[in-house]
mmCIF file of C-alpha atoms in Angstrom:
data_model
loop_
_atom_site.group_PDB
_atom_site.id
_atom_site.type_symbol
_atom_site.label_atom_id
_atom_site.label_comp_id
_atom_site.label_asym_id
_atom_site.label_seq_id
_atom_site.Cartn_x
_atom_site.Cartn_y
_atom_site.Cartn_z
ATOM 1 C CA UNK H 238 11.427 -15.436 -7.996
ATOM 2 C CA UNK H 239 10.470 -11.622 -7.172
ATOM 3 C CA UNK H 240 7.636 -11.814 -4.737
ATOM 4 C CA UNK H 241 6.319 -9.052 -2.893
ATOM 5 C CA UNK H 242 4.032 -10.175 0.705
ATOM 6 C CA UNK H 243 1.740 -7.924 2.649
ATOM 7 C CA UNK H 244 0.765 -8.644 6.526
ATOM 8 C CA UNK H 245 -0.463 -6.706 9.282
ATOM 9 C CA UNK H 246 -3.831 -6.495 7.755
ATOM 10 C CA UNK H 247 -7.063 -6.997 11.336
ATOM 11 C CA UNK H 248 -9.848 -5.390 12.554
ATOM 12 C CA UNK H 249 -9.931 -2.765 14.539
ATOM 13 C CA UNK H 250 -12.419 -0.174 15.850
ATOM 14 C CA UNK H 251 -13.156 3.019 13.844
ATOM 15 C CA UNK H 252 -10.663 5.892 14.908
ATOM 16 C CA UNK H 253 -8.713 3.474 15.730
ATOM 17 C CA UNK H 254 -4.833 2.076 13.378
ATOM 18 C CA UNK H 255 -2.608 -0.668 11.848
ATOM 19 C CA UNK H 256 0.649 -0.781 10.482
ATOM 20 C CA UNK H 257 0.522 -2.409 6.804
ATOM 21 C CA UNK H 258 4.055 -4.198 5.912
ATOM 22 C CA UNK H 259 4.677 -5.055 2.553
ATOM 23 C CA UNK H 260 8.417 -6.969 2.495
ATOM 24 C CA UNK H 261 10.081 -7.886 -0.612
ATOM 25 C CA UNK H 262 12.209 -11.042 -1.732
ATOM 26 C CA UNK H 263 14.199 -11.859 -5.147
ATOM 27 C CA UNK H 264 14.198 -7.374 -5.657
ATOM 28 C CA UNK H 265 15.442 -4.563 -2.908
ATOM 29 C CA UNK H 266 12.589 -2.251 -2.457
ATOM 30 C CA UNK H 267 14.487 0.857 -2.494
ATOM 31 C CA UNK H 268 14.848 0.572 -6.402
ATOM 32 C CA UNK H 269 11.212 0.170 -6.529
ATOM 33 C CA UNK H 270 8.425 2.747 -6.270
ATOM 34 C CA UNK H 271 6.171 0.802 -4.019
ATOM 35 C CA UNK H 272 2.101 1.679 -4.489
ATOM 36 C CA UNK H 273 -0.423 0.228 -1.692
ATOM 37 C CA UNK H 274 -3.799 -0.135 -3.278
ATOM 38 C CA UNK H 275 -7.093 -0.752 -1.973
ATOM 39 C CA UNK H 276 -10.428 -3.026 -3.567
ATOM 40 C CA UNK H 277 -13.270 -2.785 -1.380
ATOM 41 C CA UNK H 278 -16.023 -5.358 -2.381
ATOM 42 C CA UNK H 279 -17.717 -4.570 -5.867
ATOM 43 C CA UNK H 280 -15.611 -1.406 -6.183
ATOM 44 C CA UNK H 281 -12.025 -1.353 -8.483
ATOM 45 C CA UNK H 282 -8.865 -0.951 -7.132
ATOM 46 C CA UNK H 283 -7.489 2.213 -6.746
ATOM 47 C CA UNK H 284 -4.365 3.646 -5.186
ATOM 48 C CA UNK H 285 -3.921 5.002 -1.640
ATOM 49 C CA UNK H 286 -0.128 5.817 -1.481
ATOM 50 C CA UNK H 287 3.035 5.539 -2.976
ATOM 51 C CA UNK H 288 6.148 6.065 -2.725
ATOM 52 C CA UNK H 289 9.011 6.770 -5.328
ATOM 53 C CA UNK H 290 12.482 5.177 -5.734
ATOM 54 C CA UNK H 291 13.479 9.525 -4.945
ATOM 55 C CA UNK H 292 11.138 9.473 -1.047
ATOM 56 C CA UNK H 293 9.084 11.228 -2.337
ATOM 57 C CA UNK H 294 4.830 10.252 -1.489
ATOM 58 C CA UNK H 295 1.798 10.697 -2.524
ATOM 59 C CA UNK H 296 -1.360 9.865 -1.003
ATOM 60 C CA UNK H 297 -5.369 9.474 -2.105
ATOM 61 C CA UNK H 298 -7.427 12.793 -1.215
ATOM 62 C CA UNK H 299 -9.882 10.376 1.503
ATOM 63 C CA UNK H 300 -5.980 9.385 2.914
ATOM 64 C CA UNK H 301 -3.709 12.141 3.800
ATOM 65 C CA UNK H 302 -3.274 13.529 6.785
ATOM 66 C CA UNK H 303 -4.542 10.301 7.897
ATOM 67 C CA UNK H 304 -1.513 7.657 6.003
ATOM 68 C CA UNK H 305 1.458 7.452 6.265
ATOM 69 C CA UNK H 306 3.869 5.725 4.008
ATOM 70 C CA UNK H 307 7.394 4.629 4.948
ATOM 71 C CA UNK H 308 10.739 2.740 3.487
ATOM 72 C CA UNK H 309 12.245 0.383 6.571
ATOM 73 C CA UNK H 310 15.587 0.060 4.237
ATOM 74 C CA UNK H 311 17.212 -2.783 5.899
ATOM 75 C CA UNK H 312 14.447 -4.791 6.431
ATOM 76 C CA UNK H 313 13.289 -4.562 2.511
ATOM 77 C CA UNK H 314 9.842 -3.075 3.387
ATOM 78 C CA UNK H 315 7.660 -0.328 2.995
ATOM 79 C CA UNK H 316 4.858 0.786 5.658
ATOM 80 C CA UNK H 317 1.828 1.924 5.432
ATOM 81 C CA UNK H 318 0.624 3.375 9.008
ATOM 82 C CA UNK H 319 -2.952 3.454 8.647
ATOM 83 C CA UNK H 320 -4.251 6.310 11.665
ATOM 84 C CA UNK H 321 -7.627 7.992 12.601
ATOM 85 C CA UNK H 322 -9.557 4.397 10.512
ATOM 86 C CA UNK H 323 -13.329 4.928 8.918
ATOM 87 C CA UNK H 324 -15.584 2.109 8.136
ATOM 88 C CA UNK H 325 -15.172 3.086 4.090
ATOM 89 C CA UNK H 326 -11.498 2.537 4.432
ATOM 90 C CA UNK H 327 -12.112 -1.484 4.924
ATOM 91 C CA UNK H 328 -10.713 -2.871 1.657
ATOM 92 C CA UNK H 329 -8.059 -5.593 1.008
ATOM 93 C CA UNK H 330 -4.849 -3.606 0.622
ATOM 94 C CA UNK H 331 -1.539 -4.642 -1.593
ATOM 95 C CA UNK H 332 1.500 -3.320 -1.816
ATOM 96 C CA UNK H 333 2.559 -3.276 -6.147
ATOM 97 C CA UNK H 334 6.772 -2.862 -7.176
ATOM 98 C CA UNK H 335 7.184 -0.165 -10.280
ATOM 99 C CA UNK H 336 9.716 2.043 -12.222
ATOM 100 C CA UNK H 337 7.420 5.078 -11.073
ATOM 101 C CA UNK H 338 4.646 5.565 -9.136
ATOM 102 C CA UNK H 339 0.897 5.568 -10.761
ATOM 103 C CA UNK H 340 -2.522 5.274 -10.004
ATOM 104 C CA UNK H 341 -2.358 3.519 -13.468
ATOM 105 C CA UNK H 342 -2.717 -0.222 -11.890
ATOM 106 C CA UNK H 343 -0.824 -1.906 -15.322
ATOM 107 C CA UNK H 344 2.123 0.348 -14.581
ATOM 108 C CA UNK H 345 2.310 -1.661 -11.660
ATOM 109 C CA UNK H 346 4.301 -5.390 -12.268
ATOM 110 C CA UNK H 347 5.182 -6.668 -9.539
ATOM 111 C CA UNK H 348 2.217 -7.051 -6.774
ATOM 112 C CA UNK H 349 1.268 -8.955 -3.536
ATOM 113 C CA UNK H 350 -1.467 -11.611 -2.248
ATOM 114 C CA UNK H 351 -3.289 -9.152 -0.191
ATOM 115 C CA UNK H 352 -4.372 -7.783 2.986
ATOM 116 C CA UNK H 353 -7.849 -7.692 4.592
ATOM 117 C CA UNK H 354 -8.278 -4.483 6.127
ATOM 118 C CA UNK H 355 -11.845 -4.631 8.159
ATOM 119 C CA UNK H 356 -13.044 -1.435 10.416
ATOM 120 C CA UNK H 357 -15.959 -1.799 12.293
ATOM 121 C CA UNK H 358 -17.184 -0.822 15.445
#
């Protein structure tokens, strides 16, 4: 059974940092494009970042220069390093696996259950 599990969310003050992790069972993450999405209350799910099977990365304009996506192949995990967090980064963060990077959620076949990130003073 294919499964993605996110971890690392929590409560952090503005300007703080968190590292989210997306771990997989049932398949090798290196063979998938992995996207990070987020959904705030009352808003649509939006792509934050993605790393392709070839290692190319992309970021939403709102997080460029603050977030970094990376693979840890040995642990079959993809991380999202989030720095200089802002109030508007508060959301449930999801990782998803697909064939290629896309900002269209239906291009992703596998989803985790999400992890809450709350930025608050």
